[in-house]
Amino acid sequence: MEQEIEKYFDRLWPICRSITGNGLRDSLNVLRELVPLELHEVPSGTPAFDWHIPREWNIKDAYIITPDGRKIADFKSNNLHVLNYSIPVNKELSFEELSPHLFSLPDMPDAIPYLTSYYKETWGFCIRDKEKKALPTKGTYKAVIESSLTDGSLTYGDFLLKGDTEEEILFSTYLCHPSMANNELSGPLVTACLYREVAALRNRRYTYRFVFVPETIGAIAYLSRNGSRMKEKTAAGYVVTCVGDRGEFTYKRSKAGNTLADRAAEHVLRNHKVKSRVIDFAIGGSDERQYCSPGFNLPVGSLMRTPYQQYPQYHTSLDDKSFISFAAMAESVGLYLEIVKTLELNRRYINTQPYGEPQLGKRGLYADLGGQKKRSDALTRRLHLLCFADGAHDLISIAEKMGLPATDFEGTIAELTKAGLLKA
């Protein structure tokens, strides 16, 4: 899996993405090789609750020519150099005139910042602060941005992987930043690989909704079209972002804080041998803000590694391939898959012989010799599950009482069901 993730990372990395435009479409089409996404276009100007879809932005080139003839802030060498959504520019100007359009990070002199101006028409360049400080203040500069803002559309992709019921599990990720690794590409790549793992599961109970949108405006547009059904059908959901670095896992709860999504994720983290922490919902973050907004209040949390804004490379050119680990991304896929398996198993089971312990021996489910000092782990799980299979406890709570992963009971459930002692 790691090599395949890296292959797709290398293809997606050079593409200049934004909340609209051909870079977004090109990226979605690459990911369609992994997930059979259906692509949808939302025309510019379309209302989406309190928002309107902006005009479509595309860019071909951008650079500055210094008074001594050097080309700097070259978009083709790093697409973070241009202020995302910059209007077209082709003009000569002094350093004093250019300076308000130059953005850098004085406390990170070797990093190119990532900045946007989606909803106010302006232009600019992002450069390393050490380069900015070395620029001549005399002479004439030339600033060129070959971009366009036109009536077009916003593109998003989704796919509904059908299960035995219409109850849904949501996996949502964003695809709108240019060349950044953890904050951009880790989420879509982990989500795409997770799709393939979930699709391979047999006898899926839940239907799985995979959503790839530009952050914020894309999620709002998506909810404006699909929110009513999602409010009715969503049993649990997760926003997948910042899952590619080497940091510990962080689970951010849904706004309600005690939903099935929260219980499943926290259960897996408690029982999985990884370093992790749990944080409460807060408005700073990603599209969980939209899914948990008051009109929807969906049971959506977010399993990350080091969260956005909590690593210094965030929203800079230093969030690159060297910062991430493809092994960490594969591990993130595996942990999300463990959550899926937990959700699939989690039901309120009923003991069909609830008056006293069932006679397990005649069903081949008890040791031939009684009175042994210690029960086997398998027998302990059988008796424990049958004791609490009263319709009042779901599997997560039953497993928690034994300090075991819910997935450890998969074989127990199968054998007790086959013996006619358990039903969902």
GROMACS .gro file of C-alpha atoms in nm:
model
  424
    1MET     CA    1   0.000   0.000   0.000
    2GLU     CA    2   0.280   0.244   0.088
    3GLN     CA    3   0.433   0.233  -0.260
    4GLU     CA    4   0.098   0.287  -0.427
    5ILE     CA    5   0.019   0.585  -0.203
    6GLU     CA    6   0.355   0.736  -0.291
    7LYS     CA    7   0.295   0.684  -0.662
    8TYR     CA    8  -0.033   0.874  -0.649
    9PHE     CA    9   0.117   1.138  -0.421
   10ASP     CA   10   0.387   1.211  -0.680
   11ARG     CA   11   0.123   1.251  -0.951
   12LEU     CA   12  -0.096   1.482  -0.745
   13TRP     CA   13   0.179   1.692  -0.589
   14PRO     CA   14   0.255   1.928  -0.884
   15ILE     CA   15  -0.110   2.015  -0.954
   16CYS     CA   16  -0.217   2.364  -0.850
   17ARG     CA   17  -0.551   2.311  -0.677
   18SER     CA   18  -0.800   2.563  -0.548
   19ILE     CA   19  -1.167   2.564  -0.449
   20THR     CA   20  -1.261   2.567  -0.818
   21GLY     CA   21  -1.088   2.517  -1.149
   22ASN     CA   22  -0.906   2.267  -1.364
   23GLY     CA   23  -0.650   2.177  -1.097
   24LEU     CA   24  -0.931   2.052  -0.876
   25ARG     CA   25  -1.088   1.856  -1.162
   26ASP     CA   26  -0.754   1.707  -1.267
   27SER     CA   27  -0.689   1.593  -0.909
   28LEU     CA   28  -1.033   1.435  -0.876
   29ASN     CA   29  -0.981   1.250  -1.202
   30VAL     CA   30  -0.654   1.104  -1.073
   31LEU     CA   31  -0.830   0.985  -0.757
   32ARG     CA   32  -1.108   0.831  -0.967
   33GLU     CA   33  -0.855   0.561  -1.053
   34LEU     CA   34  -0.885   0.451  -0.688
   35VAL     CA   35  -1.246   0.547  -0.607
   36PRO     CA   36  -1.531   0.542  -0.865
   37LEU     CA   37  -1.625   0.899  -0.780
   38GLU     CA   38  -1.919   1.066  -0.948
   39LEU     CA   39  -1.821   1.423  -1.032
   40HIS     CA   40  -2.069   1.707  -0.990
   41GLU     CA   41  -2.050   2.069  -1.106
   42VAL     CA   42  -2.212   2.354  -0.910
   43PRO     CA   43  -2.237   2.666  -1.130
   44SER     CA   44  -2.085   2.997  -1.020
   45GLY     CA   45  -2.339   3.214  -0.841
   46THR     CA   46  -2.544   2.919  -0.714
   47PRO     CA   47  -2.672   2.991  -0.363
   48ALA     CA   48  -2.566   2.743  -0.093
   49PHE     CA   49  -2.736   2.845   0.231
   50ASP     CA   50  -2.572   3.178   0.329
   51TRP     CA   51  -2.303   3.149   0.057
   52HIS     CA   52  -2.278   3.170  -0.320
   53ILE     CA   53  -2.044   2.963  -0.535
   54PRO     CA   54  -1.759   3.192  -0.647
   55ARG     CA   55  -1.635   3.239  -0.998
   56GLU     CA   56  -1.400   2.973  -1.128
   57TRP     CA   57  -1.027   3.041  -1.102
   58ASN     CA   58  -0.759   2.900  -1.329
   59ILE     CA   59  -0.392   2.987  -1.361
   60LYS     CA   60  -0.119   2.925  -1.618
   61ASP     CA   61   0.182   3.114  -1.487
   62ALA     CA   62   0.302   3.379  -1.242
   63TYR     CA   63   0.637   3.543  -1.167
   64ILE     CA   64   0.820   3.865  -1.082
   65ILE     CA   65   1.113   4.010  -1.278
   66THR     CA   66   1.346   4.209  -1.055
   67PRO     CA   67   1.521   4.532  -1.164
   68ASP     CA   68   1.838   4.331  -1.226
   69GLY     CA   69   1.654   4.084  -1.453
   70ARG     CA   70   1.610   3.788  -1.217
   71LYS     CA   71   1.288   3.582  -1.219
   72ILE     CA   72   1.159   3.525  -0.868
   73ALA     CA   73   0.836   3.399  -0.709
   74ASP     CA   74   0.813   3.161  -1.004
   75PHE     CA   75   0.481   2.975  -1.001
   76LYS     CA   76   0.628   2.699  -1.216
   77SER     CA   77   0.894   2.621  -0.957
   78ASN     CA   78   0.649   2.624  -0.665
   79ASN     CA   79   0.277   2.688  -0.703
   80LEU     CA   80   0.256   2.833  -0.351
   81HIS     CA   81   0.432   3.143  -0.484
   82VAL     CA   82   0.108   3.294  -0.610
   83LEU     CA   83  -0.165   3.417  -0.376
   84ASN     CA   84  -0.435   3.161  -0.451
   85TYR     CA   85  -0.723   3.316  -0.650
   86SER     CA   86  -0.511   3.614  -0.764
   87ILE     CA   87  -0.666   3.820  -1.041
   88PRO     CA   88  -0.461   3.859  -1.363
   89VAL     CA   89  -0.178   4.112  -1.352
   90ASN     CA   90   0.080   4.236  -1.602
   91LYS     CA   91   0.239   4.559  -1.490
   92GLU     CA   92   0.562   4.739  -1.415
   93LEU     CA   93   0.591   4.894  -1.072
   94SER     CA   94   0.829   5.015  -0.807
   95PHE     CA   95   0.927   4.819  -0.498
   96GLU     CA   96   0.707   5.050  -0.292
   97GLU     CA   97   0.410   4.961  -0.513
   98LEU     CA   98   0.497   4.589  -0.519
   99SER     CA   99   0.564   4.552  -0.147
  100PRO     CA  100   0.197   4.539  -0.029
  101HIS     CA  101   0.151   4.243  -0.264
  102LEU     CA  102   0.444   4.042  -0.121
  103PHE     CA  103   0.375   3.800   0.163
  104SER     CA  104   0.633   3.621   0.376
  105LEU     CA  105   0.683   3.474   0.724
  106PRO     CA  106   0.946   3.668   0.924
  107ASP     CA  107   0.958   3.394   1.188
  108MET     CA  108   1.009   3.125   0.921
  109PRO     CA  109   1.253   3.287   0.674
  110ASP     CA  110   1.301   2.971   0.464
  111ALA     CA  111   0.931   2.892   0.415
  112ILE     CA  112   0.689   3.006   0.145
  113PRO     CA  113   0.352   3.079   0.305
  114TYR     CA  114   0.024   2.952   0.162
  115LEU     CA  115  -0.236   3.229   0.141
  116THR     CA  116  -0.567   3.274  -0.040
  117SER     CA  117  -0.809   3.547  -0.139
  118TYR     CA  118  -1.118   3.359  -0.255
  119TYR     CA  119  -1.380   3.622  -0.187
  120LYS     CA  120  -1.195   3.953  -0.236
  121GLU     CA  121  -1.041   4.031  -0.573
  122THR     CA  122  -0.674   4.112  -0.531
  123TRP     CA  123  -0.338   3.971  -0.628
  124GLY     CA  124  -0.011   3.882  -0.464
  125PHE     CA  125   0.299   3.670  -0.436
  126CYS     CA  126   0.423   3.455  -0.148
  127ILE     CA  127   0.800   3.436  -0.104
  128ARG     CA  128   1.061   3.335   0.152
  129ASP     CA  129   1.126   3.615   0.398
  130LYS     CA  130   1.503   3.597   0.353
  131GLU     CA  131   1.449   3.651  -0.022
  132LYS     CA  132   1.209   3.937   0.038
  133LYS     CA  133   1.458   4.115   0.263
  134ALA     CA  134   1.729   4.089  -0.004
  135LEU     CA  135   1.522   4.253  -0.280
  136PRO     CA  136   1.647   4.585  -0.420
  137THR     CA  137   1.433   4.882  -0.325
  138LYS     CA  138   1.532   5.084  -0.633
  139GLY     CA  139   1.443   5.022  -0.994
  140THR     CA  140   1.145   4.879  -1.182
  141TYR     CA  141   0.983   4.541  -1.121
  142LYS     CA  142   0.751   4.351  -1.349
  143ALA     CA  143   0.468   4.143  -1.197
  144VAL     CA  144   0.292   3.886  -1.415
  145ILE     CA  145   0.000   3.662  -1.317
  146GLU     CA  146  -0.164   3.474  -1.603
  147SER     CA  147  -0.489   3.375  -1.438
  148SER     CA  148  -0.860   3.396  -1.509
  149LEU     CA  149  -1.176   3.445  -1.302
  150THR     CA  150  -1.479   3.348  -1.504
  151ASP     CA  151  -1.829   3.212  -1.463
  152GLY     CA  152  -1.775   2.840  -1.435
  153SER     CA  153  -1.840   2.593  -1.156
  154LEU     CA  154  -1.719   2.424  -0.839
  155THR     CA  155  -1.645   2.053  -0.873
  156TYR     CA  156  -1.682   1.784  -0.610
  157GLY     CA  157  -1.684   1.405  -0.614
  158ASP     CA  158  -1.876   1.148  -0.414
  159PHE     CA  159  -1.961   0.781  -0.416
  160LEU     CA  160  -2.220   0.580  -0.224
  161LEU     CA  161  -2.099   0.228  -0.147
  162LYS     CA  162  -2.417   0.035  -0.082
  163GLY     CA  163  -2.468  -0.191   0.218
  164ASP     CA  164  -2.755  -0.402   0.348
  165THR     CA  165  -2.921  -0.099   0.509
  166GLU     CA  166  -2.966   0.266   0.419
  167GLU     CA  167  -2.792   0.380   0.736
  168GLU     CA  168  -2.477   0.562   0.633
  169ILE     CA  169  -2.120   0.609   0.750
  170LEU     CA  170  -1.963   0.927   0.610
  171PHE     CA  171  -1.597   0.972   0.517
  172SER     CA  172  -1.533   1.326   0.396
  173THR     CA  173  -1.205   1.480   0.289
  174TYR     CA  174  -1.100   1.801   0.115
  175LEU     CA  175  -0.909   1.865  -0.205
  176CYS     CA  176  -0.839   2.234  -0.265
  177HIS     CA  177  -0.487   2.324  -0.153
  178PRO     CA  178  -0.192   2.339  -0.393
  179SER     CA  179   0.132   2.156  -0.317
  180MET     CA  180   0.113   2.064   0.050
  181ALA     CA  181   0.153   1.711   0.179
  182ASN     CA  182  -0.001   1.654   0.522
  183ASN     CA  183  -0.262   1.927   0.515
  184GLU     CA  184  -0.374   1.845   0.161
  185LEU     CA  185  -0.284   1.516   0.002
  186SER     CA  186  -0.277   1.285   0.305
  187GLY     CA  187  -0.654   1.310   0.355
  188PRO     CA  188  -0.768   1.227   0.000
  189LEU     CA  189  -0.511   0.949  -0.040
  190VAL     CA  190  -0.597   0.782   0.291
  191THR     CA  191  -0.969   0.814   0.213
  192ALA     CA  192  -0.922   0.664  -0.135
  193CYS     CA  193  -0.727   0.368   0.005
  194LEU     CA  194  -0.983   0.324   0.281
  195TYR     CA  195  -1.257   0.303   0.017
  196ARG     CA  196  -1.089   0.003  -0.140
  197GLU     CA  197  -1.055  -0.171   0.198
  198VAL     CA  198  -1.420  -0.110   0.287
  199ALA     CA  199  -1.538  -0.217  -0.059
  200ALA     CA  200  -1.360  -0.550  -0.005
  201LEU     CA  201  -1.552  -0.624   0.315
  202ARG     CA  202  -1.822  -0.888   0.276
  203ASN     CA  203  -2.177  -0.849   0.403
  204ARG     CA  204  -2.155  -0.479   0.481
  205ARG     CA  205  -2.442  -0.363   0.699
  206TYR     CA  206  -2.389   0.010   0.649
  207THR     CA  207  -2.388   0.217   0.332
  208TYR     CA  208  -2.070   0.425   0.305
  209ARG     CA  209  -2.069   0.780   0.168
  210PHE     CA  210  -1.728   0.894   0.042
  211VAL     CA  211  -1.706   1.270  -0.021
  212PHE     CA  212  -1.420   1.468  -0.181
  213VAL     CA  213  -1.487   1.843  -0.174
  214PRO     CA  214  -1.302   2.172  -0.167
  215GLU     CA  215  -1.287   2.270   0.198
  216THR     CA  216  -1.563   2.486   0.354
  217ILE     CA  217  -1.748   2.612   0.044
  218GLY     CA  218  -1.745   2.261  -0.106
  219ALA     CA  219  -1.884   2.100   0.210
  220ILE     CA  220  -2.149   2.374   0.234
  221ALA     CA  221  -2.245   2.321  -0.130
  222TYR     CA  222  -2.255   1.945  -0.070
  223LEU     CA  223  -2.481   1.981   0.230
  224SER     CA  224  -2.709   2.216   0.039
  225ARG     CA  225  -2.770   1.931  -0.206
  226ASN     CA  226  -2.747   1.625   0.018
  227GLY     CA  227  -2.790   1.745   0.374
  228SER     CA  228  -3.153   1.642   0.422
  229ARG     CA  229  -3.079   1.278   0.341
  230MET     CA  230  -2.758   1.285   0.543
  231LYS     CA  231  -2.943   1.424   0.845
  232GLU     CA  232  -3.187   1.135   0.821
  233LYS     CA  233  -2.943   0.853   0.740
  234THR     CA  234  -2.600   0.929   0.891
  235ALA     CA  235  -2.513   0.697   1.182
  236ALA     CA  236  -2.152   0.815   1.212
  237GLY     CA  237  -1.902   1.014   1.011
  238TYR     CA  238  -1.543   1.133   0.999
  239VAL     CA  239  -1.348   1.414   0.833
  240VAL     CA  240  -1.015   1.274   0.713
  241THR     CA  241  -0.732   1.527   0.723
  242CYS     CA  242  -0.371   1.559   0.847
  243VAL     CA  243  -0.316   1.182   0.858
  244GLY     CA  244   0.027   1.165   0.694
  245ASP     CA  245   0.286   1.287   0.944
  246ARG     CA  246   0.466   1.082   1.208
  247GLY     CA  247   0.283   1.233   1.505
  248GLU     CA  248   0.052   1.059   1.749
  249PHE     CA  249  -0.312   1.003   1.658
  250THR     CA  250  -0.559   1.270   1.764
  251TYR     CA  251  -0.933   1.216   1.769
  252LYS     CA  252  -1.151   1.525   1.762
  253ARG     CA  253  -1.499   1.450   1.891
  254SER     CA  254  -1.821   1.554   1.721
  255LYS     CA  255  -1.999   1.855   1.864
  256ALA     CA  256  -2.234   1.628   2.063
  257GLY     CA  257  -1.930   1.446   2.199
  258ASN     CA  258  -2.094   1.111   2.273
  259THR     CA  259  -2.214   0.989   1.935
  260LEU     CA  260  -2.157   0.648   1.782
  261ALA     CA  261  -1.875   0.802   1.579
  262ASP     CA  262  -1.705   0.918   1.899
  263ARG     CA  263  -1.759   0.592   2.088
  264ALA     CA  264  -1.625   0.378   1.803
  265ALA     CA  265  -1.317   0.593   1.741
  266GLU     CA  266  -1.229   0.626   2.109
  267HIS     CA  267  -1.284   0.254   2.165
  268VAL     CA  268  -1.045   0.169   1.882
  269LEU     CA  269  -0.781   0.412   2.010
  270ARG     CA  270  -0.803   0.273   2.364
  271ASN     CA  271  -0.755  -0.081   2.240
  272HIS     CA  272  -0.506  -0.020   1.960
  273LYS     CA  273  -0.137  -0.010   2.047
  274VAL     CA  274  -0.075   0.342   1.921
  275LYS     CA  275  -0.002   0.663   2.105
  276SER     CA  276  -0.311   0.882   2.091
  277ARG     CA  277  -0.516   1.153   2.253
  278VAL     CA  278  -0.876   1.274   2.236
  279ILE     CA  279  -0.983   1.638   2.213
  280ASP     CA  280  -1.324   1.799   2.226
  281PHE     CA  281  -1.498   1.964   1.933
  282ALA     CA  282  -1.396   2.324   1.861
  283ILE     CA  283  -1.482   2.559   1.578
  284GLY     CA  284  -1.123   2.576   1.456
  285GLY     CA  285  -1.068   2.295   1.213
  286SER     CA  286  -1.199   2.149   0.891
  287ASP     CA  287  -1.536   2.047   0.749
  288GLU     CA  288  -1.660   1.895   1.074
  289ARG     CA  289  -1.763   2.258   1.136
  290GLN     CA  290  -2.012   2.232   0.850
  291TYR     CA  291  -2.139   1.881   0.927
  292CYS     CA  292  -2.185   1.972   1.295
  293SER     CA  293  -2.344   2.312   1.226
  294PRO     CA  294  -2.674   2.371   1.412
  295GLY     CA  295  -2.898   2.291   1.117
  296PHE     CA  296  -2.744   1.945   1.079
  297ASN     CA  297  -2.562   1.844   1.399
  298LEU     CA  298  -2.441   1.528   1.230
  299PRO     CA  299  -2.244   1.272   1.435
  300VAL     CA  300  -1.915   1.361   1.265
  301GLY     CA  301  -1.572   1.364   1.427
  302SER     CA  302  -1.220   1.361   1.285
  303LEU     CA  303  -0.932   1.118   1.336
  304MET     CA  304  -0.602   1.290   1.257
  305ARG     CA  305  -0.239   1.260   1.347
  306THR     CA  306  -0.089   1.604   1.430
  307PRO     CA  307  -0.383   1.843   1.380
  308TYR     CA  308  -0.382   2.149   1.156
  309GLN     CA  309  -0.206   2.455   1.303
  310GLN     CA  310  -0.023   2.240   1.558
  311TYR     CA  311   0.285   2.171   1.348
  312PRO     CA  312   0.509   2.455   1.227
  313GLN     CA  313   0.510   2.340   0.864
  314TYR     CA  314   0.132   2.394   0.841
  315HIS     CA  315   0.026   2.609   0.543
  316THR     CA  316   0.382   2.655   0.421
  317SER     CA  317   0.614   2.505   0.163
  318LEU     CA  318   0.775   2.302   0.442
  319ASP     CA  319   0.469   2.076   0.448
  320ASP     CA  320   0.626   1.869   0.173
  321LYS     CA  321   0.713   1.508   0.097
  322SER     CA  322   0.998   1.505   0.347
  323PHE     CA  323   0.757   1.591   0.629
  324ILE     CA  324   0.523   1.296   0.579
  325SER     CA  325   0.556   0.919   0.601
  326PHE     CA  326   0.381   0.682   0.364
  327ALA     CA  327   0.403   0.415   0.635
  328ALA     CA  328   0.214   0.654   0.865
  329MET     CA  329  -0.050   0.705   0.597
  330ALA     CA  330  -0.092   0.329   0.556
  331GLU     CA  331  -0.124   0.300   0.935
  332SER     CA  332  -0.394   0.570   0.925
  333VAL     CA  333  -0.585   0.364   0.668
  334GLY     CA  334  -0.559   0.064   0.898
  335LEU     CA  335  -0.689   0.250   1.202
  336TYR     CA  336  -0.985   0.391   1.010
  337LEU     CA  337  -1.058   0.040   0.882
  338GLU     CA  338  -1.059  -0.086   1.242
  339ILE     CA  339  -1.324   0.177   1.318
  340VAL     CA  340  -1.528   0.053   1.023
  341LYS     CA  341  -1.507  -0.308   1.142
  342THR     CA  342  -1.609  -0.198   1.491
  343LEU     CA  343  -1.911  -0.013   1.355
  344GLU     CA  344  -2.010  -0.311   1.143
  345LEU     CA  345  -2.004  -0.547   1.443
  346ASN     CA  346  -2.161  -0.306   1.688
  347ARG     CA  347  -2.522  -0.404   1.757
  348ARG     CA  348  -2.747  -0.473   2.052
  349TYR     CA  349  -2.741  -0.850   2.057
  350ILE     CA  350  -3.005  -1.071   2.220
  351ASN     CA  351  -2.938  -1.393   2.409
  352THR     CA  352  -3.205  -1.637   2.286
  353GLN     CA  353  -3.174  -1.846   2.605
  354PRO     CA  354  -3.176  -1.572   2.869
  355TYR     CA  355  -3.295  -1.776   3.171
  356GLY     CA  356  -2.975  -1.898   3.332
  357GLU     CA  357  -2.661  -1.976   3.137
  358PRO     CA  358  -2.723  -2.169   2.816
  359GLN     CA  359  -2.590  -2.523   2.805
  360LEU     CA  360  -2.279  -2.468   2.596
  361GLY     CA  361  -2.142  -2.821   2.627
  362LYS     CA  362  -2.411  -2.984   2.417
  363ARG     CA  363  -2.334  -2.730   2.146
  364GLY     CA  364  -1.960  -2.799   2.151
  365LEU     CA  365  -1.886  -2.460   2.302
  366TYR     CA  366  -1.761  -2.567   2.645
  367ALA     CA  367  -1.449  -2.762   2.746
  368ASP     CA  368  -1.494  -3.136   2.782
  369LEU     CA  369  -1.356  -3.124   3.136
  370GLY     CA  370  -1.525  -2.897   3.390
  371GLY     CA  371  -1.369  -2.754   3.707
  372GLN     CA  372  -1.052  -2.628   3.546
  373LYS     CA  373  -0.885  -2.344   3.737
  374LYS     CA  374  -0.900  -2.100   3.448
  375ARG     CA  375  -1.148  -2.067   3.165
  376SER     CA  376  -1.009  -2.024   2.817
  377ASP     CA  377  -1.024  -1.675   2.666
  378ALA     CA  378  -1.270  -1.802   2.404
  379LEU     CA  379  -1.506  -1.942   2.667
  380THR     CA  380  -1.479  -1.625   2.875
  381ARG     CA  381  -1.580  -1.418   2.572
  382ARG     CA  382  -1.877  -1.648   2.503
  383LEU     CA  383  -2.010  -1.629   2.858
  384HIS     CA  384  -1.944  -1.256   2.885
  385LEU     CA  385  -2.124  -1.179   2.560
  386LEU     CA  386  -2.422  -1.397   2.647
  387CYS     CA  387  -2.450  -1.238   2.992
  388PHE     CA  388  -2.474  -0.884   2.853
  389ALA     CA  389  -2.666  -0.968   2.532
  390ASP     CA  390  -2.988  -0.829   2.678
  391GLY     CA  391  -3.076  -0.567   2.418
  392ALA     CA  392  -2.965  -0.288   2.653
  393HIS     CA  393  -2.590  -0.309   2.581
  394ASP     CA  394  -2.427  -0.270   2.243
  395LEU     CA  395  -2.109  -0.456   2.153
  396ILE     CA  396  -1.879  -0.160   2.219
  397SER     CA  397  -2.003  -0.133   2.578
  398ILE     CA  398  -1.981  -0.512   2.624
  399ALA     CA  399  -1.624  -0.518   2.494
  400GLU     CA  400  -1.529  -0.221   2.711
  401LYS     CA  401  -1.629  -0.416   3.023
  402MET     CA  402  -1.365  -0.676   2.937
  403GLY     CA  403  -1.108  -0.425   2.814
  404LEU     CA  404  -1.101  -0.588   2.473
  405PRO     CA  405  -1.144  -0.457   2.118
  406ALA     CA  406  -1.496  -0.512   1.988
  407THR     CA  407  -1.343  -0.685   1.686
  408ASP     CA  408  -1.211  -0.962   1.917
  409PHE     CA  409  -1.573  -1.077   1.948
  410GLU     CA  410  -1.623  -1.132   1.576
  411GLY     CA  411  -1.564  -1.508   1.595
  412THR     CA  412  -1.763  -1.534   1.920
  413ILE     CA  413  -2.062  -1.366   1.757
  414ALA     CA  414  -2.038  -1.599   1.457
  415GLU     CA  415  -2.024  -1.919   1.662
  416LEU     CA  416  -2.302  -1.817   1.904
  417THR     CA  417  -2.522  -1.706   1.616
  418LYS     CA  418  -2.460  -2.035   1.434
  419ALA     CA  419  -2.553  -2.223   1.752
  420GLY     CA  420  -2.882  -2.032   1.771
  421LEU     CA  421  -2.791  -1.863   2.100
  422LEU     CA  422  -2.750  -1.506   1.971
  423LYS     CA  423  -2.940  -1.277   1.740
  424ALA     CA  424  -2.904  -0.913   1.643
   0.00000   0.00000   0.00000
